[in-house]
Coordinates of N, CA and C in Angstrom, one line a residue:
D128 N 0.9 -1.2 0.0 CA 0.0 0.0 0.0 C 0.9 1.2 0.0
M129 N 0.9 1.9 -1.1 CA 1.8 3.1 -1.3 C 1.4 4.2 -0.4
R130 N 0.2 4.2 0.1 CA -0.3 5.3 1.0 C 0.5 5.4 2.3
L131 N 1.1 4.2 2.7 CA 1.9 4.2 3.9 C 3.0 5.2 3.8
F132 N 3.6 5.4 2.6 CA 4.7 6.3 2.5 C 4.3 7.8 2.6
G133 N 3.0 8.0 2.7 CA 2.5 9.4 2.9 C 2.7 9.8 4.4
Y134 N 2.9 8.9 5.3 CA 3.2 9.2 6.7 C 4.6 9.5 6.8
G135 N 4.9 10.8 7.2 CA 6.3 11.2 7.3 C 7.1 10.4 8.3
T136 N 6.6 10.0 9.4 CA 7.3 9.2 10.4 C 7.7 7.9 9.8
F137 N 6.7 7.3 9.1 CA 6.9 5.9 8.5 C 8.0 6.0 7.5
S138 N 8.0 6.9 6.6 CA 9.0 7.0 5.6 C 10.4 7.3 6.2
G139 N 10.4 8.3 7.2 CA 11.7 8.6 7.8 C 12.3 7.5 8.5
A140 N 11.5 6.7 9.3 CA 12.0 5.6 10.0 C 12.5 4.5 9.1
L141 N 11.8 4.3 8.0 CA 12.2 3.3 7.0 C 13.5 3.7 6.4
L142 N 13.7 4.9 6.1 CA 15.0 5.4 5.5 C 16.1 5.2 6.5
V143 N 15.9 5.5 7.8 CA 16.9 5.3 8.8 C 17.2 3.8 8.9
N144 N 16.2 2.9 8.8 CA 16.5 1.5 8.8 C 17.4 1.1 7.6
L145 N 17.0 1.5 6.5 CA 17.7 1.2 5.3 C 19.2 1.6 5.3
L146 N 19.4 2.9 5.7 CA 20.8 3.4 5.7 C 21.6 2.8 6.8
S147 N 21.0 2.5 7.9 CA 21.7 1.8 9.0 C 22.2 0.5 8.6
V148 N 21.3 -0.3 7.9 CA 21.8 -1.6 7.5 C 22.8 -1.5 6.4
V149 N 22.7 -0.6 5.5 CA 23.8 -0.3 4.6 C 25.1 -0.1 5.3
A150 N 25.1 0.7 6.3 CA 26.3 1.0 7.0 C 26.9 -0.2 7.8
L151 N 26.0 -0.9 8.4 CA 26.4 -2.1 9.1 C 27.0 -3.2 8.2
V152 N 26.3 -3.5 7.2 CA 26.8 -4.6 6.2 C 28.1 -4.1 5.5
G153 N 28.1 -2.8 5.1 CA 29.4 -2.3 4.5 C 30.6 -2.4 5.4
F154 N 30.4 -2.1 6.7 CA 31.5 -2.3 7.7 C 31.9 -3.7 7.8
L155 N 31.0 -4.6 7.9 CA 31.3 -6.0 8.0 C 32.0 -6.5 6.8
Y156 N 31.7 -6.0 5.6 CA 32.3 -6.4 4.4 C 33.8 -6.2 4.4
F157 N 34.2 -5.0 4.8 CA 35.7 -4.8 4.8 C 36.4 -5.2 6.0
V158 N 35.7 -5.2 7.2 CA 36.4 -5.5 8.4 C 36.8 -7.0 8.4
A159 N 35.9 -7.8 7.9 CA 36.2 -9.3 7.9 C 37.4 -9.6 7.0
Q160 N 37.5 -8.9 5.9 CA 38.7 -9.1 5.0 C 40.0 -8.6 5.6
H161 N 39.9 -7.4 6.3 CA 41.1 -6.8 6.9 C 41.6 -7.7 8.0
L162 N 40.7 -8.2 8.8 CA 41.1 -9.1 10.0 C 41.8 -10.4 9.5
Q163 N 41.3 -11.0 8.4 CA 41.8 -12.2 8.0 C 42.9 -12.1 7.0
L164 N 42.9 -11.2 6.1 CA 43.9 -11.2 5.0 C 45.0 -10.2 5.3
I165 N 44.8 -9.3 6.1 CA 45.9 -8.3 6.4 C 46.4 -8.5 7.8
V166 N 45.6 -8.6 8.8 CA 46.0 -8.8 10.2 C 46.5 -10.3 10.3
G167 N 45.8 -11.2 9.6 CA 46.3 -12.6 9.6 C 45.5 -13.5 10.6
L168 N 44.4 -13.0 11.0 CA 43.6 -13.8 12.0 C 42.9 -15.0 11.3
A169 N 42.8 -16.1 12.0 CA 42.0 -17.2 11.5 C 40.6 -16.8 11.5
P170 N 39.7 -17.4 10.6 CA 38.3 -17.1 10.5 C 37.6 -17.1 11.9
M171 N 37.9 -18.1 12.7 CA 37.3 -18.2 14.0 C 37.7 -17.0 14.9
H172 N 39.0 -16.6 14.9 CA 39.5 -15.5 15.7 C 38.9 -14.2 15.2
A173 N 38.8 -14.1 13.9 CA 38.2 -12.9 13.3 C 36.8 -12.7 13.7
G174 N 36.1 -13.8 13.7 CA 34.7 -13.8 14.2 C 34.6 -13.4 15.7
L175 N 35.5 -13.9 16.5 CA 35.5 -13.6 17.9 C 35.8 -12.1 18.1
A176 N 36.6 -11.6 17.3 CA 37.0 -10.1 17.4 C 35.7 -9.2 17.2
L177 N 34.8 -9.8 16.5 CA 33.5 -9.0 16.2 C 32.4 -9.2 17.2
V178 N 32.6 -10.2 18.1 CA 31.6 -10.5 19.1 C 31.3 -9.3 20.0
P179 N 32.3 -8.5 20.5 CA 31.9 -7.3 21.3 C 30.9 -6.4 20.6
G180 N 31.1 -6.2 19.3 CA 30.2 -5.3 18.6 C 28.8 -5.8 18.5
M181 N 28.7 -7.1 18.3 CA 27.4 -7.7 18.2 C 26.7 -7.7 19.6
V182 N 27.4 -8.0 20.6 CA 26.9 -7.9 22.0 C 26.4 -6.5 22.3
A183 N 27.3 -5.5 21.9 CA 26.9 -4.1 22.1 C 25.6 -3.7 21.4
M184 N 25.4 -4.3 20.2 CA 24.2 -4.0 19.4 C 23.0 -4.6 20.2
I185 N 23.1 -5.7 20.7 CA 22.0 -6.3 21.4 C 21.6 -5.5 22.7
V186 N 22.7 -5.2 23.4 CA 22.5 -4.5 24.7 C 21.9 -3.1 24.4
A187 N 22.4 -2.4 23.4 CA 21.9 -1.1 23.1 C 20.4 -1.2 22.7
G188 N 20.0 -2.2 22.0 CA 18.6 -2.4 21.6 C 17.7 -2.6 22.8
L189 N 18.2 -3.2 23.8 CA 17.5 -3.4 25.0 C 17.4 -2.2 25.9
L190 N 18.5 -1.5 26.0 CA 18.6 -0.4 26.9 C 17.9 0.9 26.4
V191 N 17.8 1.0 25.1 CA 17.1 2.2 24.5 C 15.6 2.2 24.6
V192 N 15.0 1.0 24.9 CA 13.6 0.9 25.0 C 13.0 1.9 26.1
P193 N 13.5 1.8 27.4 CA 12.9 2.7 28.4 C 13.3 4.1 28.1
V194 N 14.5 4.4 27.5 CA 14.9 5.7 27.1 C 13.9 6.3 26.1
S195 N 13.5 5.5 25.1 CA 12.7 6.0 24.1 C 11.3 6.4 24.5
R196 N 10.9 5.9 25.7 CA 9.6 6.2 26.3 C 9.6 7.6 26.9
R197 N 10.8 8.2 27.2 CA 10.9 9.5 27.8 C 11.5 10.5 26.9
V198 N 12.3 10.1 26.0 CA 13.0 11.0 25.1 C 12.5 10.8 23.7
A199 N 12.3 11.9 23.0 CA 11.8 11.9 21.6 C 12.7 11.1 20.7
P200 N 12.2 10.3 19.8 CA 13.0 9.6 18.8 C 13.9 10.6 17.9
R201 N 13.4 11.8 17.7 CA 14.2 12.7 16.9 C 15.4 13.2 17.6
I202 N 15.5 12.8 18.9 CA 16.7 13.1 19.7 C 17.5 11.8 19.9
V203 N 16.8 10.7 20.3 CA 17.4 9.4 20.6 C 18.1 8.9 19.4
V204 N 17.4 8.8 18.2 CA 18.0 8.1 17.1 C 19.2 8.9 16.5
P205 N 19.1 10.2 16.3 CA 20.3 10.9 15.8 C 21.5 10.8 16.8
A206 N 21.2 10.8 18.1 CA 22.3 10.7 19.1 C 23.0 9.3 19.0
A207 N 22.2 8.3 18.8 CA 22.7 6.9 18.6 C 23.5 6.8 17.3
L208 N 23.0 7.4 16.2 CA 23.7 7.4 14.9 C 25.0 8.2 15.0
C209 N 25.1 9.2 15.8 CA 26.4 9.9 16.0 C 27.5 9.0 16.5
L210 N 27.1 8.0 17.3 CA 28.1 7.0 17.7 C 28.6 6.2 16.5
S211 N 27.7 5.9 15.6 CA 28.1 5.1 14.4 C 29.0 6.0 13.5
V212 N 28.7 7.2 13.4 CA 29.5 8.1 12.6 C 30.9 8.2 13.1
T213 N 31.0 8.3 14.5 CA 32.3 8.3 15.1 C 33.1 7.0 14.8
A214 N 32.3 5.8 14.9 CA 32.9 4.5 14.6 C 33.6 4.5 13.2
Y215 N 32.8 5.0 12.2 CA 33.4 5.0 10.8 C 34.6 5.9 10.7
L216 N 34.6 7.0 11.4 CA 35.7 8.0 11.4 C 36.9 7.4 12.1
L217 N 36.8 6.4 12.9 CA 37.9 5.8 13.6 C 38.5 4.7 12.7
V218 N 37.8 4.3 11.7 CA 38.3 3.2 10.8 C 39.6 3.5 10.1
P219 N 39.7 4.7 9.5 CA 41.0 5.0 8.8 C 42.2 4.9 9.7
L220 N 42.0 5.4 11.0 CA 43.1 5.3 12.0 C 43.4 3.9 12.4
A221 N 42.3 3.1 12.5 CA 42.5 1.7 12.9 C 43.2 0.8 11.9
V222 N 42.9 1.0 10.6 CA 43.5 0.2 9.6 C 44.8 0.8 9.1
G223 N 45.1 2.1 9.3 CA 46.3 2.7 8.9 C 47.4 2.7 9.9
G224 N 47.7 1.5 10.4 CA 48.7 1.3 11.4 C 48.2 1.3 12.8
G225 N 46.9 1.4 13.0 CA 46.3 1.3 14.3 C 46.3 -0.1 14.9
S226 N 45.8 -0.2 16.1 CA 45.8 -1.5 16.7 C 44.5 -2.3 16.4
L227 N 44.5 -3.6 16.6 CA 43.4 -4.4 16.5 C 42.3 -3.9 17.5
G228 N 42.7 -3.5 18.7 CA 41.8 -3.1 19.7 C 41.0 -1.8 19.2
M229 N 41.6 -1.0 18.4 CA 40.9 0.2 17.9 C 39.8 -0.2 16.9
L230 N 40.1 -1.2 16.1 CA 39.1 -1.6 15.1 C 38.0 -2.3 15.8
V231 N 38.3 -3.1 16.9 CA 37.2 -3.7 17.6 C 36.4 -2.6 18.3
A232 N 37.0 -1.6 18.9 CA 36.3 -0.5 19.5 C 35.4 0.2 18.5
A233 N 35.9 0.4 17.3 CA 35.1 1.1 16.3 C 33.9 0.3 16.0
F234 N 34.0 -1.1 15.8 CA 32.8 -1.9 15.6 C 31.9 -1.9 16.7
T235 N 32.4 -1.8 17.9 CA 31.6 -1.8 19.1 C 30.7 -0.5 19.2
L236 N 31.4 0.6 18.8 CA 30.6 1.9 18.7 C 29.6 1.8 17.7
L237 N 29.9 1.2 16.5 CA 28.9 1.1 15.5 C 27.8 0.2 15.9
G238 N 28.1 -0.8 16.6 CA 27.0 -1.7 17.2 C 26.1 -1.0 18.1
L239 N 26.7 -0.2 19.0 CA 25.8 0.6 20.0 C 24.9 1.5 19.2
G240 N 25.4 2.2 18.2 CA 24.6 3.2 17.5 C 23.5 2.5 16.7
I241 N 23.9 1.5 15.9 CA 23.0 0.9 15.0 C 21.9 0.1 15.8
G242 N 22.3 -0.5 16.9 CA 21.4 -1.3 17.7 C 20.3 -0.4 18.3
A243 N 20.7 0.7 18.8 CA 19.7 1.7 19.4 C 18.8 2.3 18.4
A244 N 19.5 2.7 17.3 CA 18.7 3.4 16.2 C 17.7 2.5 15.5
E245 N 18.1 1.3 15.2 CA 17.3 0.3 14.6 C 16.1 -0.1 15.4
T246 N 16.3 -0.3 16.7 CA 15.2 -0.6 17.6 C 14.1 0.4 17.6
V247 N 14.5 1.7 17.8 CA 13.5 2.7 17.8 C 12.9 3.0 16.5
S248 N 13.7 3.0 15.4 CA 13.1 3.3 14.1 C 12.2 2.1 13.7
N249 N 12.5 0.9 14.0 CA 11.6 -0.2 13.6 C 10.3 -0.1 14.3
D250 N 10.4 0.3 15.6 CA 9.1 0.5 16.4 C 8.3 1.6 15.7
L251 N 8.9 2.6 15.3 CA 8.2 3.7 14.7 C 7.5 3.3 13.4
V252 N 8.2 2.5 12.6 CA 7.6 2.0 11.3 C 6.2 1.4 11.6
L253 N 6.2 0.6 12.6 CA 4.9 -0.1 13.0 C 3.9 0.8 13.6
A254 N 4.4 1.7 14.6 CA 3.5 2.5 15.4 C 2.9 3.6 14.5
S255 N 3.6 4.1 13.5 CA 3.1 5.2 12.7 C 2.1 4.8 11.6
A256 N 2.0 3.5 11.4 CA 1.1 3.0 10.4 C -0.3 2.7 11.0
P257 N -1.4 2.8 10.3 CA -2.7 2.5 10.8 C -2.7 1.0 11.3
P258 N -3.4 0.7 12.4 CA -3.5 -0.7 12.9 C -3.8 -1.7 11.8
A259 N -4.7 -1.3 10.9 CA -5.1 -2.3 9.9 C -4.0 -2.6 8.8
K260 N -3.0 -1.7 8.8 CA -1.9 -1.8 7.9 C -0.6 -2.3 8.6
A261 N -0.7 -2.8 9.8 CA 0.5 -3.2 10.5 C 1.2 -4.3 9.8
G262 N 0.5 -5.2 9.2 CA 1.2 -6.3 8.5 C 1.9 -5.8 7.3
A263 N 1.3 -4.9 6.6 CA 2.0 -4.4 5.4 C 3.2 -3.5 5.8
A264 N 3.1 -2.8 6.9 CA 4.2 -2.0 7.4 C 5.4 -2.9 7.8
S265 N 5.1 -4.0 8.5 CA 6.1 -4.9 8.9 C 6.8 -5.5 7.7
A266 N 6.1 -5.9 6.7 CA 6.7 -6.4 5.4 C 7.6 -5.4 4.8
V267 N 7.2 -4.2 4.7 CA 8.0 -3.1 4.1 C 9.3 -2.9 4.9
S268 N 9.1 -3.0 6.2 CA 10.3 -2.8 7.1 C 11.3 -3.9 6.9
E269 N 10.8 -5.2 6.7 CA 11.7 -6.3 6.5 C 12.4 -6.2 5.1
T270 N 11.6 -5.7 4.1 CA 12.2 -5.4 2.8 C 13.3 -4.4 2.9
A271 N 13.1 -3.4 3.7 CA 14.2 -2.4 3.8 C 15.5 -3.0 4.4
Y272 N 15.3 -3.9 5.3 CA 16.5 -4.6 5.8 C 17.2 -5.3 4.7
E273 N 16.4 -6.1 3.9 CA 17.0 -6.9 2.9 C 17.7 -6.0 1.8
V274 N 17.0 -5.0 1.4 CA 17.6 -4.0 0.4 C 18.8 -3.4 1.0
G275 N 18.8 -3.0 2.3 CA 20.0 -2.4 2.9 C 21.2 -3.3 2.9
A276 N 20.9 -4.6 3.2 CA 22.0 -5.6 3.2 C 22.7 -5.7 1.8
V277 N 21.8 -5.7 0.8 CA 22.3 -5.8 -0.6 C 23.1 -4.6 -1.0
L278 N 22.5 -3.4 -0.7 CA 23.2 -2.2 -1.0 C 24.5 -2.0 -0.3
G279 N 24.5 -2.4 1.0 CA 25.8 -2.3 1.7 C 26.9 -3.1 1.1
T280 N 26.6 -4.3 0.6 CA 27.6 -5.1 -0.1 C 27.9 -4.5 -1.5
A281 N 26.9 -4.2 -2.2 CA 27.0 -3.8 -3.6 C 27.7 -2.4 -3.7
V282 N 27.2 -1.4 -3.0 CA 27.6 0.0 -3.1 C 28.9 0.2 -2.4
L283 N 29.0 -0.1 -1.1 CA 30.2 0.2 -0.3 C 31.3 -0.8 -0.7
G284 N 30.8 -2.1 -0.9 CA 31.8 -3.1 -1.4 C 32.3 -2.8 -2.8
G285 N 31.5 -2.3 -3.6 CA 31.9 -1.9 -5.0 C 32.9 -0.7 -5.0
I286 N 32.6 0.3 -4.1 CA 33.5 1.4 -4.0 C 34.9 0.9 -3.4
L287 N 34.9 0.1 -2.5 CA 36.1 -0.5 -1.9 C 36.9 -1.2 -3.0
T288 N 36.3 -2.1 -3.7 CA 36.9 -2.8 -4.8 C 37.5 -1.9 -5.9
A289 N 36.7 -0.9 -6.3 CA 37.2 0.0 -7.3 C 38.4 0.8 -6.8
S290 N 38.4 1.2 -5.5 CA 39.5 2.0 -5.0 C 40.7 1.1 -4.9
Y291 N 40.5 -0.2 -4.5 CA 41.7 -1.1 -4.4 C 42.3 -1.3 -5.7
R292 N 41.5 -1.6 -6.7 CA 42.1 -1.8 -8.1 C 42.8 -0.6 -8.6
S293 N 42.3 0.6 -8.4 CA 42.9 1.7 -8.9 C 44.2 2.1 -8.2
G294 N 44.3 1.7 -6.9 CA 45.4 2.1 -6.0 C 46.5 1.1 -6.0
L295 N 46.3 -0.2 -6.4 CA 47.3 -1.2 -6.3 C 48.4 -1.0 -7.4
V296 N 49.6 -0.9 -6.9 CA 50.8 -0.9 -7.8 C 51.5 -2.2 -7.6
V297 N 51.3 -3.1 -8.7 CA 52.0 -4.4 -8.6 C 53.5 -4.3 -8.8
P298 N 54.3 -4.8 -7.8 CA 55.7 -4.7 -7.9 C 56.3 -5.5 -9.1
E299 N 57.5 -5.1 -9.5 CA 58.1 -5.9 -10.6 C 58.4 -7.3 -10.2
G300 N 58.4 -8.2 -11.1 CA 58.7 -9.6 -10.9 C 57.5 -10.4 -10.7
V301 N 56.3 -9.8 -10.8 CA 55.1 -10.6 -10.7 C 54.6 -10.8 -12.1
P302 N 54.4 -12.1 -12.5 CA 53.9 -12.4 -13.8 C 52.6 -11.7 -14.2
V303 N 52.5 -11.5 -15.5 CA 51.3 -10.7 -16.0 C 50.0 -11.3 -15.5
E304 N 49.8 -12.7 -15.7 CA 48.6 -13.3 -15.3 C 48.3 -13.2 -13.8
A305 N 49.4 -13.4 -13.0 CA 49.3 -13.3 -11.6 C 49.0 -11.8 -11.2
A306 N 49.6 -10.9 -11.9 CA 49.3 -9.5 -11.5 C 47.8 -9.1 -11.8
D307 N 47.3 -9.7 -12.9 CA 45.8 -9.5 -13.1 C 45.0 -10.0 -12.0
A308 N 45.3 -11.2 -11.6 CA 44.6 -11.8 -10.5 C 44.7 -11.0 -9.2
A309 N 45.9 -10.5 -8.9 CA 46.1 -9.7 -7.7 C 45.3 -8.4 -7.8
R310 N 45.1 -7.9 -9.0 CA 44.3 -6.6 -9.1 C 42.8 -6.8 -8.9
E311 N 42.3 -8.1 -9.0 CA 40.9 -8.3 -8.9 C 40.4 -8.0 -7.4
T312 N 41.0 -8.7 -6.5 CA 40.6 -8.6 -5.1 C 41.9 -8.7 -4.2
L313 N 41.7 -8.4 -2.9 CA 42.8 -8.6 -1.9 C 43.0 -10.1 -1.8
A314 N 42.0 -10.9 -1.8 CA 42.1 -12.4 -1.7 C 42.9 -12.9 -2.8
G315 N 42.7 -12.3 -4.0 CA 43.5 -12.7 -5.2 C 45.0 -12.4 -5.0
A316 N 45.3 -11.3 -4.4 CA 46.7 -10.9 -4.2 C 47.3 -11.9 -3.1
V317 N 46.6 -12.3 -2.1 CA 47.1 -13.2 -1.1 C 47.4 -14.5 -1.7
T318 N 46.5 -15.0 -2.6 CA 46.7 -16.3 -3.3 C 47.9 -16.2 -4.2
V319 N 48.0 -15.1 -4.9 CA 49.2 -15.0 -5.8 C 50.5 -14.9 -5.0
A320 N 50.5 -14.2 -3.9 CA 51.7 -14.0 -3.1 C 52.2 -15.4 -2.6
A321 N 51.2 -16.3 -2.3 CA 51.6 -17.6 -1.8 C 52.5 -18.4 -2.8
D322 N 52.4 -18.1 -4.1 CA 53.1 -18.8 -5.1 C 54.4 -18.1 -5.5
L323 N 54.7 -17.0 -4.9 CA 55.9 -16.2 -5.3 C 57.0 -16.4 -4.4
D324 N 58.2 -16.0 -4.8 CA 59.4 -16.1 -3.9 C 59.2 -15.0 -2.8
G325 N 60.0 -15.2 -1.7 CA 59.9 -14.4 -0.5 C 59.8 -12.9 -0.7
A326 N 60.8 -12.3 -1.4 CA 60.9 -10.8 -1.5 C 59.8 -10.3 -2.3
T327 N 59.5 -11.0 -3.5 CA 58.4 -10.5 -4.3 C 57.0 -10.6 -3.7
A328 N 56.9 -11.7 -2.9 CA 55.6 -12.0 -2.2 C 55.4 -10.9 -1.2
D329 N 56.4 -10.6 -0.4 CA 56.3 -9.5 0.6 C 56.0 -8.2 0.0
A330 N 56.6 -7.9 -1.1 CA 56.4 -6.6 -1.8 C 54.9 -6.5 -2.3
L331 N 54.4 -7.6 -2.9 CA 53.0 -7.6 -3.4 C 52.1 -7.5 -2.2
M332 N 52.3 -8.2 -1.1 CA 51.4 -8.1 0.0 C 51.4 -6.7 0.7
T333 N 52.6 -6.1 0.7 CA 52.6 -4.7 1.2 C 51.8 -3.8 0.3
A334 N 52.0 -3.9 -1.0 CA 51.3 -3.0 -1.9 C 49.8 -3.3 -1.8
A335 N 49.4 -4.6 -1.8 CA 48.0 -4.9 -1.7 C 47.4 -4.4 -0.4
S336 N 48.1 -4.6 0.7 CA 47.6 -4.1 2.0 C 47.4 -2.6 2.0
H337 N 48.3 -1.9 1.5 CA 48.2 -0.4 1.4 C 47.0 0.0 0.5
A338 N 46.9 -0.7 -0.6 CA 45.8 -0.3 -1.5 C 44.4 -0.6 -0.9
F339 N 44.3 -1.7 -0.2 CA 43.1 -2.1 0.4 C 42.7 -1.2 1.5
D340 N 43.7 -0.9 2.4 CA 43.4 0.0 3.5 C 43.1 1.4 3.0
A341 N 43.7 1.9 1.9 CA 43.3 3.2 1.4 C 41.9 3.1 0.9
G342 N 41.5 2.0 0.3 CA 40.1 1.9 -0.1 C 39.2 1.9 1.0
V343 N 39.6 1.2 2.1 CA 38.8 1.2 3.3 C 38.6 2.6 3.9
G344 N 39.6 3.4 3.8 CA 39.5 4.8 4.3 C 38.5 5.6 3.5
V345 N 38.5 5.4 2.2 CA 37.5 6.1 1.3 C 36.1 5.6 1.6
T346 N 36.0 4.2 1.8 CA 34.7 3.6 2.1 C 34.1 4.1 3.4
A347 N 35.0 4.2 4.4 CA 34.6 4.6 5.7 C 34.1 6.0 5.7
V348 N 34.7 6.9 5.0 CA 34.2 8.3 4.9 C 32.8 8.3 4.3
I349 N 32.6 7.5 3.2 CA 31.3 7.5 2.6 C 30.3 6.9 3.6
G350 N 30.7 5.8 4.3 CA 29.8 5.2 5.3 C 29.4 6.2 6.3
A351 N 30.4 7.0 6.8 CA 30.1 8.1 7.8 C 29.1 9.1 7.3
V352 N 29.2 9.4 6.0 CA 28.3 10.4 5.4 C 26.8 9.8 5.3
L353 N 26.8 8.5 4.9 CA 25.4 7.9 4.9 C 24.8 7.8 6.2
V354 N 25.5 7.5 7.3 CA 25.0 7.5 8.6 C 24.6 8.9 9.1
A355 N 25.4 9.9 8.7 CA 25.1 11.3 9.1 C 23.8 11.7 8.4
V356 N 23.6 11.3 7.1 CA 22.3 11.6 6.4 C 21.1 10.9 7.1
A357 N 21.3 9.7 7.6 CA 20.3 9.0 8.4 C 19.9 9.8 9.6
A358 N 21.0 10.3 10.3 CA 20.7 11.1 11.5 C 19.9 12.4 11.2
V359 N 20.2 13.0 10.1 CA 19.5 14.2 9.7 C 18.0 13.9 9.4
I360 N 17.8 12.8 8.7 CA 16.5 12.3 8.4 C 15.7 12.0 9.7
A361 N 16.4 11.4 10.6 CA 15.7 11.1 11.9 C 15.4 12.3 12.7
A362 N 16.3 13.3 12.7 CA 16.0 14.5 13.4 C 14.9 15.3 12.8
T363 N 14.6 15.2 11.5 CA 13.6 16.0 10.9 C 12.3 15.4 10.6
T364 N 12.2 14.0 10.7 CA 11.0 13.3 10.4 C 10.4 12.6 11.6
L365 N 11.2 12.2 12.6 CA 10.6 11.3 13.6 C 10.0 12.2 14.7
G366 N 8.9 11.6 15.3 CA 8.1 12.4 16.2 C 8.4 12.4 17.6
G367 N 7.4 12.4 18.5 CA 7.5 12.5 19.9 C 7.9 11.1 20.5
T368 N 7.7 11.1 21.9 CA 8.1 9.9 22.6 C 7.1 8.8 22.3
R369 N 7.4 7.5 22.7 CA 6.5 6.4 22.4 C 5.2 6.6 23.2
N370 N 5.3 7.2 24.4 CA 4.2 7.4 25.2 C 3.2 8.4 24.6
D371 N 3.8 9.4 23.9 CA 3.0 10.4 23.2 C 2.2 9.8 22.1
R372 N 2.9 8.8 21.4 CA 2.2 8.2 20.3 C 1.1 7.3 20.8
V373 N 1.3 6.6 21.9 CA 0.3 5.7 22.4 C -0.9 6.5 22.9
D374 N -0.6 7.6 23.6 CA -1.7 8.5 24.1 C -2.5 9.1 22.9
H375 N -1.8 9.4 21.9 CA -2.4 10.0 20.7 C -3.3 9.0 20.0

């Protein structure tokens, strides 16, 4: 029912959901590769490094419920998203010679912000729709999650890949076919380096790591802008407290 989009709070909350998921999935796209292919963590250890952020997301979603009953969403959601903006701005520092702890802290901040914002905005999607359209509103909200996940991988992932390919300078001594494979993805460079001699392999991995981290920096700035846009949308479209909506 397209008439649902005529409700400002519904449309605003839906856009916040969409952009938040784009930011979350985009972050996961590059942080997983960085942890495994550059830091050198095993898949299990890389997953464990992300656990604090996932826990923070769950805790934030629980704690924001009583807060949202007293404080207007137009304040709560932008404040939460500011944490996520800060997280993205920490990423270039974390991957550019920073510590693993800084990257984990950045993901934890992102989890806090996204967890709180998603909880409130998803509630607003349902609460702002007429009771008879609650099912349709829920379906649209779920679709926004799915579209956001796809866009996070396609858009932010595509920007990262394009930046990596344009920034990679393959060192001399790498065969032409191997160089082409290395330019495709960071994983391709790691695979190629495994078949080269020590000095050439080290030079290729250094170049690939620098190119990937430079791409992460570009992607992080774009991610921060997307979350900032979501915060502005929340501040201008979301209404009063949950109690106000129930009373109304």
